[in-house]
Coordinates of C-alpha atoms in Angstrom, one line a residue:
Chain B
X1 CA 47.9 101.3 100.2
X2 CA 51.7 101.4 100.0
X3 CA 53.4 101.9 103.4
X4 CA 57.0 102.5 104.2
X5 CA 58.7 101.7 107.5
X6 CA 62.2 102.8 108.6
X7 CA 64.3 100.6 110.9
X8 CA 67.7 100.9 112.4
X9 CA 69.6 102.1 115.4
X10 CA 68.5 105.3 117.0
X11 CA 71.9 106.1 118.4
X12 CA 75.2 106.1 116.5
X13 CA 78.7 107.1 117.8
X14 CA 80.6 109.8 116.1
X15 CA 82.9 108.6 113.2
X16 CA 80.8 105.4 112.9
X17 CA 78.4 104.4 110.1
X18 CA 74.6 105.1 110.3
X19 CA 72.6 102.2 108.7
X20 CA 68.9 102.3 108.0
X21 CA 66.5 100.1 106.1
X22 CA 63.2 101.0 104.6
X23 CA 60.6 98.2 104.1
X24 CA 57.9 98.8 101.5
X25 CA 54.6 97.0 102.0
X26 CA 51.3 97.0 100.2
X27 CA 52.9 97.4 96.8
X28 CA 55.9 96.6 94.6
X29 CA 59.2 98.5 94.8
X30 CA 59.3 98.4 91.0
X31 CA 58.8 101.4 88.7
X32 CA 59.5 104.0 91.4
X33 CA 62.4 106.0 92.7
X34 CA 63.1 105.4 96.4
X35 CA 64.6 108.2 98.5
X36 CA 66.1 109.0 101.8
X37 CA 65.3 112.5 103.2
X38 CA 66.3 113.9 106.6
X39 CA 65.0 116.7 108.7
X40 CA 66.9 118.5 111.4
X41 CA 66.1 121.8 113.2
X42 CA 69.1 123.5 111.7
X43 CA 68.8 122.5 108.1
X44 CA 65.2 121.7 107.5
X45 CA 64.3 119.0 104.9
X46 CA 67.3 117.7 103.1
X47 CA 67.2 115.1 100.3
X48 CA 70.0 112.6 100.7
X49 CA 69.8 110.2 97.7
X50 CA 67.5 108.0 95.6
X51 CA 67.7 104.6 94.0
X52 CA 65.6 103.4 91.2
X53 CA 64.3 99.8 91.5
X54 CA 66.7 98.8 88.7
X55 CA 69.6 100.0 90.9
X56 CA 70.5 103.3 89.3
X57 CA 71.3 106.0 91.9
X58 CA 71.6 109.7 92.5
X59 CA 73.2 111.4 95.5
X60 CA 73.1 114.8 97.0
X61 CA 76.6 116.2 96.2
X62 CA 76.9 117.6 99.7
X63 CA 76.8 114.0 101.1
X64 CA 77.8 111.9 98.2
X65 CA 81.3 110.9 99.5
X66 CA 79.7 109.4 102.6
X67 CA 76.5 107.9 101.3
X68 CA 75.6 104.5 99.9
X69 CA 72.0 103.5 98.9
X70 CA 71.1 100.0 97.9
X71 CA 67.9 98.2 96.9
X72 CA 66.8 94.6 97.5
X73 CA 63.8 94.0 95.3
X74 CA 63.4 90.4 96.6
X75 CA 62.7 91.8 100.0
X76 CA 61.0 95.0 98.9
X77 CA 63.5 97.0 100.8
X78 CA 66.1 99.7 100.3
X79 CA 68.8 100.9 102.6
X80 CA 71.0 103.8 103.5
X81 CA 74.5 103.9 104.9
X82 CA 76.1 107.2 106.0
X83 CA 79.7 106.9 107.1
X84 CA 81.9 109.1 109.3
X85 CA 78.9 110.6 111.1
X86 CA 79.1 113.7 113.3
X87 CA 76.6 115.5 115.5
X88 CA 75.5 117.4 112.4
X89 CA 74.0 114.2 111.1
X90 CA 71.6 114.0 114.0
X91 CA 68.1 114.2 112.4
X92 CA 64.9 112.4 111.7
X93 CA 65.5 110.2 108.7
X94 CA 62.6 109.5 106.4
X95 CA 62.3 107.1 103.5
X96 CA 60.0 108.2 100.7
X97 CA 58.7 107.0 97.4
X98 CA 59.5 109.2 94.4
X99 CA 56.9 109.4 91.7
X100 CA 58.3 110.8 88.4
X101 CA 55.9 113.0 86.5
X102 CA 57.0 113.6 82.9
X103 CA 58.2 117.1 82.5
X104 CA 58.0 118.1 86.1
X105 CA 60.3 115.8 87.9
X106 CA 59.9 113.6 91.0
X107 CA 57.6 114.3 93.9
X108 CA 57.5 112.4 97.1
X109 CA 54.1 110.9 97.4
X110 CA 54.5 108.3 100.1
X111 CA 56.7 108.7 103.3
X112 CA 57.6 106.5 106.2
X113 CA 56.9 107.7 109.7
X114 CA 60.5 108.7 110.2
X115 CA 63.1 107.6 112.7
X116 CA 65.2 109.8 114.9
X117 CA 68.9 109.1 114.7
X118 CA 71.1 110.7 117.3
X119 CA 74.9 110.9 116.9
X120 CA 76.5 110.9 120.3
X121 CA 79.2 109.1 122.2
Chain L
X1 CA 71.6 124.0 94.1
X2 CA 68.3 125.8 93.5
X3 CA 67.3 127.8 96.6
X4 CA 63.6 127.8 97.6
X5 CA 62.4 130.7 99.7
X6 CA 59.0 130.7 101.3
X7 CA 57.0 133.6 102.8
X8 CA 55.9 134.2 105.3
X9 CA 57.8 132.0 107.7
X10 CA 54.7 131.8 109.9
X11 CA 51.2 133.2 109.9
X12 CA 48.2 133.3 112.2
X13 CA 44.8 132.5 110.8
X14 CA 41.3 131.5 111.9
X15 CA 39.1 128.6 110.7
X16 CA 37.4 129.7 107.5
X17 CA 40.1 132.1 106.5
X18 CA 41.6 132.2 103.0
X19 CA 45.3 131.6 103.3
X20 CA 48.1 132.2 100.8
X21 CA 51.7 131.0 101.0
X22 CA 54.3 131.9 98.4
X23 CA 57.4 130.2 97.3
X24 CA 60.2 131.7 95.1
X25 CA 62.9 129.7 93.3
X26 CA 66.4 131.1 92.8
X27 CA 66.1 130.2 89.1
X28 CA 63.5 129.2 86.5
X29 CA 61.9 125.8 87.4
X30 CA 59.0 126.0 85.0
X31 CA 56.2 124.1 86.8
X32 CA 58.5 121.6 88.7
X33 CA 57.1 122.6 92.1
X34 CA 55.4 120.5 94.8
X35 CA 53.7 121.4 98.0
X36 CA 53.6 119.4 101.2
X37 CA 52.2 119.9 104.7
X38 CA 53.6 118.4 107.9
X39 CA 51.9 118.0 111.2
X40 CA 53.9 117.8 114.4
X41 CA 55.6 114.4 114.8
X42 CA 54.4 113.2 111.4
X43 CA 56.0 112.9 108.0
X44 CA 55.3 115.5 105.3
X45 CA 52.3 114.7 103.0
X46 CA 52.1 115.6 99.3
X47 CA 49.3 118.1 98.5
X48 CA 50.1 119.6 95.1
X49 CA 52.5 118.4 92.4
X50 CA 53.5 120.0 89.1
X51 CA 52.6 123.4 90.6
X52 CA 48.9 123.0 90.3
X53 CA 47.8 119.4 90.2
X54 CA 45.9 118.2 93.2
X55 CA 47.3 114.9 94.7
X56 CA 44.7 112.1 94.9
X57 CA 42.7 112.3 98.2
X58 CA 43.6 115.9 99.0
X59 CA 40.6 118.3 99.6
X60 CA 39.7 120.7 96.8
X61 CA 40.2 123.7 99.2
X62 CA 43.9 123.4 98.4
X63 CA 45.1 124.8 95.1
X64 CA 48.5 125.8 93.6
X65 CA 49.5 128.2 90.9
X66 CA 52.6 129.7 89.4
X67 CA 55.3 129.0 86.9
X68 CA 58.9 130.0 86.4
X69 CA 60.2 131.3 89.8
X70 CA 57.1 132.4 91.7
X71 CA 54.5 130.0 93.1
X72 CA 51.5 130.1 95.4
X73 CA 49.6 127.7 97.6
X74 CA 46.1 128.7 98.5
X75 CA 43.8 127.2 101.1
X76 CA 40.4 128.6 100.3
X77 CA 38.8 128.0 103.7
X78 CA 41.1 127.0 106.5
X79 CA 40.0 123.9 108.5
X80 CA 41.1 122.9 111.9
X81 CA 43.2 120.0 110.4
X82 CA 45.1 122.4 108.2
X83 CA 47.1 123.9 111.0
X84 CA 50.5 122.6 110.1
X85 CA 53.8 123.6 108.5
X86 CA 53.8 123.9 104.7
X87 CA 56.8 123.2 102.4
X88 CA 57.5 123.7 98.8
X89 CA 60.0 121.5 96.9
X90 CA 61.5 121.9 93.4
X91 CA 61.8 118.8 91.3
X92 CA 63.4 120.3 88.1
X93 CA 67.1 120.0 89.1
X94 CA 69.1 117.6 91.2
X95 CA 69.4 117.8 94.1
X96 CA 65.7 118.4 94.9
X97 CA 65.5 121.1 97.4
X98 CA 62.8 122.3 99.9
X99 CA 61.7 125.7 101.2
X100 CA 62.3 126.4 104.9
X101 CA 58.6 126.0 105.7
X102 CA 55.6 128.2 106.6
X103 CA 54.0 127.5 109.9
X104 CA 50.2 128.1 109.9
X105 CA 49.0 128.7 113.4
X106 CA 45.7 129.5 115.1

Protein backbone atom coordinates (compact mmCIF):
# COMPACT_ATOMS: atom_id res chain seq x y z
CA UNK A 1 0.00 0.00 0.00
CA UNK A 2 1.59 3.24 -1.16
CA UNK A 3 1.86 5.87 1.57
CA UNK A 4 2.85 9.52 1.35
CA UNK A 5 4.24 11.63 4.18
CA UNK A 6 4.84 15.37 4.14
CA UNK A 7 7.63 16.94 6.16
CA UNK A 8 8.89 20.46 6.69
CA UNK A 9 8.57 23.53 8.92
CA UNK A 10 5.13 24.38 10.23
CA UNK A 11 5.93 28.07 10.57
CA UNK A 12 7.42 30.31 7.91
CA UNK A 13 8.04 34.06 8.09
CA UNK A 14 6.50 36.41 5.54
CA UNK A 15 8.66 36.95 2.43
CA UNK A 16 10.62 33.74 3.10
CA UNK A 17 10.48 30.44 1.22
CA UNK A 18 8.23 27.55 2.23
CA UNK A 19 9.93 24.18 1.71
CA UNK A 20 8.22 20.80 1.99
CA UNK A 21 9.22 17.25 1.14
CA UNK A 22 6.98 14.29 0.42
CA UNK A 23 8.35 10.80 1.00
CA UNK A 24 6.70 7.95 -0.88
CA UNK A 25 6.84 4.52 0.72
CA UNK A 26 5.42 1.13 -0.18
CA UNK A 27 5.80 1.67 -3.89
CA UNK A 28 7.89 3.26 -6.61
CA UNK A 29 7.71 6.90 -7.58
CA UNK A 30 7.94 5.83 -11.22
CA UNK A 31 5.09 6.04 -13.73
CA UNK A 32 2.93 8.48 -11.77
CA UNK A 33 2.39 12.19 -11.49
CA UNK A 34 3.16 13.67 -8.08
CA UNK A 35 1.31 16.76 -6.94
CA UNK A 36 1.12 19.34 -4.22
CA UNK A 37 -2.33 20.55 -3.25
CA UNK A 38 -3.24 22.98 -0.51
CA UNK A 39 -6.39 23.69 1.44
CA UNK A 40 -7.28 26.88 3.21
CA UNK A 41 -10.64 28.00 4.61
CA UNK A 42 -10.78 30.89 2.21
CA UNK A 43 -9.87 29.14 -1.04
CA UNK A 44 -10.82 25.51 -0.55
CA UNK A 45 -8.71 22.90 -2.35
CA UNK A 46 -6.13 24.41 -4.70
CA UNK A 47 -3.79 22.39 -6.91
CA UNK A 48 -0.29 23.86 -6.90
CA UNK A 49 1.85 21.77 -9.25
CA UNK A 50 2.79 18.30 -10.38
CA UNK A 51 5.97 16.57 -11.44
CA UNK A 52 6.25 13.37 -13.42
CA UNK A 53 8.86 10.88 -12.26
CA UNK A 54 10.88 11.76 -15.35
CA UNK A 55 11.08 15.37 -14.19
CA UNK A 56 8.53 17.09 -16.43
CA UNK A 57 6.46 19.64 -14.54
CA UNK A 58 3.21 21.58 -14.69
CA UNK A 59 2.33 24.53 -12.48
CA UNK A 60 -0.82 26.38 -11.56
CA UNK A 61 -0.49 29.71 -13.43
CA UNK A 62 -1.68 31.56 -10.32
CA UNK A 63 1.42 30.39 -8.41
CA UNK A 64 3.87 29.55 -11.17
CA UNK A 65 6.20 32.50 -10.60
CA UNK A 66 6.81 31.44 -6.99
CA UNK A 67 6.79 27.62 -7.17
CA UNK A 68 9.47 25.03 -7.79
CA UNK A 69 8.77 21.29 -7.69
CA UNK A 70 11.53 18.70 -7.84
CA UNK A 71 11.75 14.91 -7.72
CA UNK A 72 14.47 12.67 -6.33
CA UNK A 73 13.79 9.16 -7.59
CA UNK A 74 16.76 7.71 -5.68
CA UNK A 75 15.10 8.70 -2.41
CA UNK A 76 11.48 8.23 -3.58
CA UNK A 77 10.81 11.85 -2.68
CA UNK A 78 9.54 14.99 -4.28
CA UNK A 79 9.59 18.51 -2.93
CA UNK A 80 7.91 21.90 -3.06
CA UNK A 81 9.39 25.35 -2.70
CA UNK A 82 7.10 28.38 -2.56
CA UNK A 83 8.90 31.71 -2.40
CA UNK A 84 7.89 35.14 -1.09
CA UNK A 85 5.14 33.76 1.10
CA UNK A 86 2.43 35.88 2.68
CA UNK A 87 -0.36 35.15 5.14
CA UNK A 88 -2.49 34.10 2.17
CA UNK A 89 -0.23 31.06 1.78
CA UNK A 90 -1.21 29.73 5.21
CA UNK A 91 -2.87 26.38 4.54
CA UNK A 92 -2.73 22.65 5.00
CA UNK A 93 -0.40 21.34 2.30
CA UNK A 94 -0.98 17.85 0.91
CA UNK A 95 1.17 15.77 -1.37
CA UNK A 96 -0.77 13.44 -3.62
CA UNK A 97 -0.25 10.80 -6.29
CA UNK A 98 -1.78 11.53 -9.64
CA UNK A 99 -3.03 8.57 -11.64
CA UNK A 100 -3.52 9.40 -15.32
CA UNK A 101 -6.53 7.68 -16.88
CA UNK A 102 -6.47 7.83 -20.66
CA UNK A 103 -9.11 10.21 -21.95
CA UNK A 104 -10.18 11.50 -18.55
CA UNK A 105 -7.09 13.07 -17.09
CA UNK A 106 -5.46 12.69 -13.73
CA UNK A 107 -7.18 11.85 -10.49
CA UNK A 108 -5.53 11.99 -7.07
CA UNK A 109 -5.72 8.47 -5.70
CA UNK A 110 -3.29 8.62 -2.79
CA UNK A 111 -2.77 11.52 -0.40
CA UNK A 112 -0.47 12.33 2.45
CA UNK A 113 -2.01 13.24 5.79
CA UNK A 114 -1.30 16.92 5.21
CA UNK A 115 0.81 19.41 7.08
CA UNK A 116 -0.29 22.81 8.34
CA UNK A 117 2.00 25.63 7.32
CA UNK A 118 1.42 28.99 8.95
CA UNK A 119 2.96 32.15 7.58
CA UNK A 120 3.59 34.56 10.41
CA UNK A 121 6.35 36.66 11.88
CA UNK B 1 -9.62 28.02 -15.32
CA UNK B 2 -12.68 25.79 -15.32
CA UNK B 3 -14.99 26.66 -12.44
CA UNK B 4 -16.70 23.81 -10.58
CA UNK B 5 -19.89 24.59 -8.69
CA UNK B 6 -21.44 22.11 -6.26
CA UNK B 7 -24.93 22.10 -4.83
CA UNK B 8 -26.08 22.10 -2.20
CA UNK B 9 -23.30 23.54 -0.02
CA UNK B 10 -24.58 21.45 2.85
CA UNK B 11 -27.35 19.01 3.58
CA UNK B 12 -28.79 17.18 6.52
CA UNK B 13 -29.64 13.50 6.17
CA UNK B 14 -30.24 10.37 8.20
CA UNK B 15 -28.67 6.94 8.13
CA UNK B 16 -30.29 4.96 5.33
CA UNK B 17 -31.23 8.01 3.25
CA UNK B 18 -30.48 8.29 -0.45
CA UNK B 19 -28.31 11.36 -0.99
CA UNK B 20 -27.56 13.18 -4.24
CA UNK B 21 -24.92 15.88 -4.76
CA UNK B 22 -24.53 17.77 -8.01
CA UNK B 23 -21.52 19.37 -9.63
CA UNK B 24 -21.58 21.72 -12.60
CA UNK B 25 -18.59 22.69 -14.73
CA UNK B 26 -18.27 26.09 -16.36
CA UNK B 27 -17.50 24.40 -19.69
CA UNK B 28 -17.68 20.96 -21.28
CA UNK B 29 -15.38 18.49 -19.52
CA UNK B 30 -16.75 15.30 -21.15
CA UNK B 31 -16.32 12.70 -18.38
CA UNK B 32 -13.18 14.15 -16.77
CA UNK B 33 -14.76 14.34 -13.34
CA UNK B 34 -13.65 12.85 -10.03
CA UNK B 35 -15.33 12.73 -6.62
CA UNK B 36 -13.68 12.73 -3.21
CA UNK B 37 -14.84 12.78 0.37
CA UNK B 38 -13.00 14.28 3.29
CA UNK B 39 -13.50 13.66 6.99
CA UNK B 40 -12.45 16.28 9.56
CA UNK B 41 -8.70 16.41 10.03
CA UNK B 42 -8.07 13.91 7.25
CA UNK B 43 -6.99 14.09 3.62
CA UNK B 44 -9.52 13.75 0.82
CA UNK B 45 -10.09 10.21 -0.49
CA UNK B 46 -10.94 9.31 -4.07
CA UNK B 47 -14.38 7.75 -4.50
CA UNK B 48 -15.23 7.98 -8.20
CA UNK B 49 -13.04 8.73 -11.23
CA UNK B 50 -13.94 9.35 -14.87
CA UNK B 51 -17.42 10.44 -13.76
CA UNK B 52 -18.75 6.94 -13.05
CA UNK B 53 -15.91 4.51 -12.29
CA UNK B 54 -15.76 3.29 -8.71
CA UNK B 55 -12.32 3.50 -7.14
CA UNK B 56 -10.99 0.19 -5.84
CA UNK B 57 -12.12 -0.49 -2.29
CA UNK B 58 -14.97 2.05 -2.31
CA UNK B 59 -18.38 0.63 -1.33
CA UNK B 60 -20.90 0.09 -4.11
CA UNK B 61 -23.43 2.41 -2.44
CA UNK B 62 -21.47 5.24 -4.07
CA UNK B 63 -22.15 5.93 -7.74
CA UNK B 64 -21.46 8.74 -10.17
CA UNK B 65 -23.11 9.85 -13.37
CA UNK B 66 -23.09 12.65 -15.89
CA UNK B 67 -21.16 14.00 -18.81
CA UNK B 68 -20.41 17.36 -20.34
CA UNK B 69 -21.15 19.98 -17.69
CA UNK B 70 -23.52 18.30 -15.22
CA UNK B 71 -22.58 15.50 -12.85
CA UNK B 72 -24.10 13.69 -9.90
CA UNK B 73 -22.76 11.72 -6.96
CA UNK B 74 -25.30 9.42 -5.32
CA UNK B 75 -25.05 7.56 -2.03
CA UNK B 76 -27.79 4.94 -2.17
CA UNK B 77 -28.06 4.32 1.57
CA UNK B 78 -26.16 6.71 3.81
CA UNK B 79 -23.99 5.07 6.45
CA UNK B 80 -22.59 6.68 9.63
CA UNK B 81 -19.09 6.78 8.14
CA UNK B 82 -20.36 8.76 5.13
CA UNK B 83 -20.91 11.97 7.09
CA UNK B 84 -18.18 14.09 5.53
CA UNK B 85 -17.53 16.81 2.99
CA UNK B 86 -17.67 15.83 -0.67
CA UNK B 87 -15.71 17.48 -3.48
CA UNK B 88 -15.78 17.19 -7.23
CA UNK B 89 -12.65 17.85 -9.33
CA UNK B 90 -12.25 18.29 -13.07
CA UNK B 91 -9.26 16.65 -14.72
CA UNK B 92 -9.76 17.69 -18.36
CA UNK B 93 -7.93 20.98 -18.33
CA UNK B 94 -4.96 22.39 -16.47
CA UNK B 95 -5.05 23.57 -13.77
CA UNK B 96 -7.21 20.85 -12.23
CA UNK B 97 -9.89 22.54 -10.14
CA UNK B 98 -12.17 21.49 -7.30
CA UNK B 99 -15.68 22.36 -6.30
CA UNK B 100 -16.24 24.25 -3.07
CA UNK B 101 -17.53 21.16 -1.27
CA UNK B 102 -20.81 19.76 0.03
CA UNK B 103 -20.99 18.99 3.72
CA UNK B 104 -23.22 16.03 4.58
CA UNK B 105 -24.39 16.30 8.18
CA UNK B 106 -26.62 14.29 10.43
